[in-house]
Amino acid sequence: MSYYLDVLTPQNCQLIFIDQQPQMAFGVQSIDRQTLKNNVVGLAKAARVFGIPTTITTVETDSFSGNTYPELLGVFPEHKILERTSMNSWDDQNVRDALAANQRKKIVVAGLWTEVCNTTFALCAMKDADYQIYMVADASGGTSVDAHKFAMDRMVQAGVVPVTWQQVMLEWQRDWARKETYDAVTAIVKEHSGAYGMGIDYAVTHVHGGPERVKHGERIGPNPAQV
């Protein structure tokens, strides 16, 4: 049976973040950069909730690309960052070893840039080690709309499965009766999923009569009732 028919689960996949660094993001033109970072962090939080084995790799941190987004590192403060010189993560033995150690053939990928680091990694991992690649299109970015699009097209032609970050998270959740992750997933949605999250906030307060959500338990500015 083709792996295209498989649904992602917390037990059958792993995740790699490739070069989610500021200098790489500066060159992204295919997606709003703040939206890109929002989606990357949302995906990372989801991976943390579901216990997905996660690899973080960077390129030329000190000489060019800068440090990984602090918001991403904040989700995985204990993770070792695998530093490289190669544009293709697959060329680095430490990256290959980290992926192999997780013993999962499905790799969810979010990286910069789509047309360089993502494409070369995906093609080589599939050809050399028979990995199945799921490319998170909205947690990745290219240097132009065309660069991102044609890189995605090329990878899809080779067998890569295109996905979005929220799609991946909801495949991991699968059933809202899974209460052990329900609260954490809806919290991520409220923080990172735009209109979907706004809808949950509205339903909680105006449909079900729940309390207003206040981030970190604190209001910004005075309480209007006290002014």
mmCIF file of C-alpha atoms in Angstrom, residues 20-214:
data_model
loop_
_atom_site.group_PDB
_atom_site.id
_atom_site.type_symbol
_atom_site.label_atom_id
_atom_site.label_comp_id
_atom_site.label_asym_id
_atom_site.label_seq_id
_atom_site.Cartn_x
_atom_site.Cartn_y
_atom_site.Cartn_z
ATOM 1 C CA GLN A 20 15.050 28.654 10.890
ATOM 2 C CA GLN A 21 17.419 31.578 11.375
ATOM 3 C CA PRO A 22 17.023 35.345 10.890
ATOM 4 C CA GLN A 23 19.409 35.879 7.983
ATOM 5 C CA MET A 24 17.710 33.060 6.103
ATOM 6 C CA ALA A 25 14.314 34.582 6.902
ATOM 7 C CA PHE A 26 15.455 37.996 5.653
ATOM 8 C CA GLY A 27 15.633 36.526 2.156
ATOM 9 C CA VAL A 28 12.150 34.987 2.237
ATOM 10 C CA GLN A 29 9.668 36.603 -0.141
ATOM 11 C CA SER A 30 7.128 33.807 -0.604
ATOM 12 C CA ILE A 31 5.321 34.305 2.726
ATOM 13 C CA ASP A 32 5.046 37.092 5.286
ATOM 14 C CA ARG A 33 7.983 36.538 7.607
ATOM 15 C CA GLN A 34 6.050 37.065 10.821
ATOM 16 C CA THR A 35 3.448 34.571 9.608
ATOM 17 C CA LEU A 36 6.265 32.165 8.787
ATOM 18 C CA LYS A 37 7.683 32.362 12.307
ATOM 19 C CA ASN A 38 4.211 32.023 13.820
ATOM 20 C CA ASN A 39 3.666 28.824 11.851
ATOM 21 C CA VAL A 40 7.086 27.415 12.732
ATOM 22 C CA VAL A 41 6.513 27.983 16.444
ATOM 23 C CA GLY A 42 2.984 26.586 16.270
ATOM 24 C CA LEU A 43 4.328 23.429 14.633
ATOM 25 C CA ALA A 44 7.078 23.154 17.242
ATOM 26 C CA LYS A 45 4.597 23.459 20.094
ATOM 27 C CA ALA A 46 2.441 20.762 18.531
ATOM 28 C CA ALA A 47 5.441 18.462 18.196
ATOM 29 C CA ARG A 48 6.235 19.030 21.860
ATOM 30 C CA VAL A 49 2.660 18.195 22.901
ATOM 31 C CA PHE A 50 2.638 14.929 20.962
ATOM 32 C CA GLY A 51 6.193 13.887 21.791
ATOM 33 C CA ILE A 52 7.389 13.931 18.189
ATOM 34 C CA PRO A 53 11.158 13.301 17.911
ATOM 35 C CA THR A 54 12.529 16.613 16.659
ATOM 36 C CA THR A 55 15.840 17.596 15.089
ATOM 37 C CA ILE A 56 16.969 21.227 14.785
ATOM 38 C CA THR A 57 19.817 22.006 12.408
ATOM 39 C CA THR A 58 21.420 25.313 11.460
ATOM 40 C CA VAL A 59 23.917 26.583 8.899
ATOM 41 C CA GLU A 60 26.805 29.025 9.441
ATOM 42 C CA THR A 61 25.235 30.516 12.568
ATOM 43 C CA ASP A 62 28.111 32.784 13.589
ATOM 44 C CA SER A 63 29.396 33.788 10.172
ATOM 45 C CA PHE A 64 26.143 34.462 8.324
ATOM 46 C CA SER A 65 22.748 33.123 9.375
ATOM 47 C CA GLY A 66 22.380 34.133 13.020
ATOM 48 C CA ASN A 67 20.852 32.244 15.921
ATOM 49 C CA THR A 68 17.736 30.102 15.649
ATOM 50 C CA TYR A 69 14.515 31.961 16.495
ATOM 51 C CA PRO A 70 14.395 32.254 20.299
ATOM 52 C CA GLU A 71 10.694 31.354 20.199
ATOM 53 C CA LEU A 72 11.596 28.022 18.586
ATOM 54 C CA LEU A 73 14.435 27.364 21.002
ATOM 55 C CA GLY A 74 12.061 28.185 23.847
ATOM 56 C CA VAL A 75 9.903 25.210 22.879
ATOM 57 C CA PHE A 76 12.910 22.855 22.916
ATOM 58 C CA PRO A 77 15.376 24.406 25.378
ATOM 59 C CA GLU A 78 17.127 21.084 25.973
ATOM 60 C CA HIS A 79 17.725 20.267 22.305
ATOM 61 C CA LYS A 80 21.215 20.147 20.839
ATOM 62 C CA ILE A 81 21.470 22.286 17.712
ATOM 63 C CA LEU A 82 23.217 20.496 14.847
ATOM 64 C CA GLU A 83 25.440 23.078 13.141
ATOM 65 C CA ARG A 84 26.496 22.594 9.504
ATOM 66 C CA THR A 85 28.451 24.181 6.680
ATOM 67 C CA SER A 86 26.596 22.380 3.886
ATOM 68 C CA MET A 87 23.460 23.867 2.327
ATOM 69 C CA ASN A 88 22.116 20.319 2.111
ATOM 70 C CA SER A 89 21.465 18.955 5.602
ATOM 71 C CA TRP A 90 21.678 15.423 4.251
ATOM 72 C CA ASP A 91 25.392 15.941 3.605
ATOM 73 C CA ASP A 92 26.005 16.261 7.344
ATOM 74 C CA GLN A 93 26.638 12.970 9.136
ATOM 75 C CA ASN A 94 25.351 14.303 12.471
ATOM 76 C CA VAL A 95 21.988 15.103 10.877
ATOM 77 C CA ARG A 96 21.758 11.689 9.222
ATOM 78 C CA ASP A 97 22.642 9.987 12.497
ATOM 79 C CA ALA A 98 20.029 11.977 14.438
ATOM 80 C CA LEU A 99 17.301 11.047 11.977
ATOM 81 C CA ALA A 100 18.302 7.392 11.879
ATOM 82 C CA ALA A 101 18.306 7.185 15.680
ATOM 83 C CA ASN A 102 14.595 8.030 15.739
ATOM 84 C CA GLN A 103 13.792 4.945 13.635
ATOM 85 C CA ARG A 104 10.878 6.583 11.805
ATOM 86 C CA LYS A 105 10.731 6.731 8.021
ATOM 87 C CA LYS A 106 8.287 9.631 7.795
ATOM 88 C CA ILE A 107 10.016 13.000 8.174
ATOM 89 C CA VAL A 108 8.036 16.216 8.520
ATOM 90 C CA VAL A 109 10.205 19.087 7.250
ATOM 91 C CA ALA A 110 10.030 22.847 7.893
ATOM 92 C CA GLY A 111 12.958 24.845 6.593
ATOM 93 C CA LEU A 112 14.523 27.768 4.762
ATOM 94 C CA TRP A 113 14.901 28.117 1.850
ATOM 95 C CA THR A 114 12.417 25.884 0.081
ATOM 96 C CA GLU A 115 14.300 25.858 -3.219
ATOM 97 C CA VAL A 116 17.714 25.071 -1.717
ATOM 98 C CA CYS A 117 17.965 23.482 1.721
ATOM 99 C CA ASN A 118 14.531 21.847 1.710
ATOM 100 C CA THR A 119 14.664 20.496 -1.823
ATOM 101 C CA THR A 120 18.160 19.040 -1.685
ATOM 102 C CA PHE A 121 17.505 17.456 1.715
ATOM 103 C CA ALA A 122 14.211 15.939 0.593
ATOM 104 C CA LEU A 123 15.501 14.494 -2.670
ATOM 105 C CA CYS A 124 18.635 13.015 -1.090
ATOM 106 C CA ALA A 125 16.849 11.567 1.950
ATOM 107 C CA MET A 126 14.324 9.859 -0.317
ATOM 108 C CA LYS A 127 16.911 8.565 -2.785
ATOM 109 C CA ASP A 128 19.629 7.498 -0.363
ATOM 110 C CA ALA A 129 17.638 6.172 2.592
ATOM 111 C CA ASP A 130 14.060 5.688 1.396
ATOM 112 C CA TYR A 131 12.624 8.293 3.782
ATOM 113 C CA GLN A 132 9.088 9.568 3.192
ATOM 114 C CA ILE A 133 9.079 13.370 3.247
ATOM 115 C CA TYR A 134 6.182 15.597 4.308
ATOM 116 C CA MET A 135 7.030 19.215 3.449
ATOM 117 C CA VAL A 136 5.309 21.860 5.581
ATOM 118 C CA ALA A 137 4.702 24.499 2.937
ATOM 119 C CA ASP A 138 3.593 27.304 5.256
ATOM 120 C CA ALA A 139 6.418 26.749 7.759
ATOM 121 C CA SER A 140 8.965 27.002 4.945
ATOM 122 C CA GLY A 141 9.847 29.887 2.658
ATOM 123 C CA GLY A 142 11.624 30.680 -0.584
ATOM 124 C CA THR A 143 13.363 33.735 -1.971
ATOM 125 C CA SER A 144 10.395 34.453 -4.253
ATOM 126 C CA VAL A 145 6.871 33.179 -4.774
ATOM 127 C CA ASP A 146 8.071 31.347 -7.888
ATOM 128 C CA ALA A 147 11.100 29.883 -6.114
ATOM 129 C CA HIS A 148 8.894 28.397 -3.403
ATOM 130 C CA LYS A 149 6.199 27.204 -5.816
ATOM 131 C CA PHE A 150 8.488 25.513 -8.310
ATOM 132 C CA ALA A 151 10.540 23.928 -5.552
ATOM 133 C CA MET A 152 7.345 22.507 -4.045
ATOM 134 C CA ASP A 153 6.271 21.319 -7.510
ATOM 135 C CA ARG A 154 9.617 19.623 -8.069
ATOM 136 C CA MET A 155 9.468 17.859 -4.720
ATOM 137 C CA VAL A 156 5.875 16.738 -5.221
ATOM 138 C CA GLN A 157 6.843 15.277 -8.609
ATOM 139 C CA ALA A 158 9.516 13.283 -6.772
ATOM 140 C CA GLY A 159 7.054 11.952 -4.184
ATOM 141 C CA VAL A 160 7.164 14.529 -1.377
ATOM 142 C CA VAL A 161 3.808 15.068 0.354
ATOM 143 C CA PRO A 162 2.876 18.771 0.736
ATOM 144 C CA VAL A 163 1.211 19.699 4.040
ATOM 145 C CA THR A 164 0.537 22.715 6.250
ATOM 146 C CA TRP A 165 1.474 23.067 9.902
ATOM 147 C CA GLN A 166 -2.093 23.057 11.221
ATOM 148 C CA GLN A 167 -2.961 20.068 9.065
ATOM 149 C CA VAL A 168 -0.071 18.152 10.626
ATOM 150 C CA MET A 169 -1.117 19.070 14.170
ATOM 151 C CA LEU A 170 -4.730 18.037 13.592
ATOM 152 C CA GLU A 171 -3.661 14.745 12.030
ATOM 153 C CA TRP A 172 -1.681 14.081 15.198
ATOM 154 C CA GLN A 173 -4.723 14.930 17.333
ATOM 155 C CA ARG A 174 -7.190 13.121 15.028
ATOM 156 C CA ASP A 175 -9.978 12.775 17.580
ATOM 157 C CA TRP A 176 -11.224 15.484 19.960
ATOM 158 C CA ALA A 177 -12.039 12.702 22.419
ATOM 159 C CA ARG A 178 -8.298 12.415 23.056
ATOM 160 C CA LYS A 179 -8.513 14.546 26.143
ATOM 161 C CA GLU A 180 -4.884 14.115 27.145
ATOM 162 C CA THR A 181 -3.881 16.522 24.351
ATOM 163 C CA TYR A 182 -7.137 18.408 23.805
ATOM 164 C CA ASP A 183 -6.381 21.428 26.005
ATOM 165 C CA ALA A 184 -2.836 21.812 24.722
ATOM 166 C CA VAL A 185 -3.894 21.626 21.073
ATOM 167 C CA THR A 186 -6.718 24.144 21.471
ATOM 168 C CA ALA A 187 -4.298 26.446 23.309
ATOM 169 C CA ILE A 188 -1.954 26.313 20.300
ATOM 170 C CA VAL A 189 -4.880 27.009 17.976
ATOM 171 C CA LYS A 190 -5.919 30.062 20.002
ATOM 172 C CA GLU A 191 -2.378 31.449 19.909
ATOM 173 C CA HIS A 192 -1.271 30.574 16.385
ATOM 174 C CA SER A 193 -4.236 29.712 14.135
ATOM 175 C CA GLY A 194 -5.672 33.125 13.325
ATOM 176 C CA ALA A 195 -9.405 33.078 12.591
ATOM 177 C CA TYR A 196 -9.747 29.489 13.813
ATOM 178 C CA GLY A 197 -8.330 30.478 17.186
ATOM 179 C CA MET A 198 -10.505 33.594 17.327
ATOM 180 C CA GLY A 199 -13.516 31.373 16.725
ATOM 181 C CA ILE A 200 -12.613 29.165 19.673
ATOM 182 C CA ASP A 201 -12.191 32.209 21.916
ATOM 183 C CA TYR A 202 -15.596 33.461 20.811
ATOM 184 C CA ALA A 203 -17.285 30.094 21.357
ATOM 185 C CA VAL A 204 -15.771 29.682 24.807
ATOM 186 C CA THR A 205 -16.839 33.122 26.048
ATOM 187 C CA HIS A 206 -20.051 33.931 24.175
ATOM 188 C CA VAL A 207 -21.520 30.492 23.499
ATOM 189 C CA HIS A 208 -20.426 28.538 26.547
ATOM 190 C CA GLY A 209 -20.081 31.415 29.006
ATOM 191 C CA GLY A 210 -16.450 30.736 29.834
ATOM 192 C CA PRO A 211 -13.964 33.343 31.085
ATOM 193 C CA GLU A 212 -12.102 35.688 28.788
ATOM 194 C CA ARG A 213 -8.702 34.357 27.795
ATOM 195 C CA VAL A 214 -5.897 36.594 29.047
#
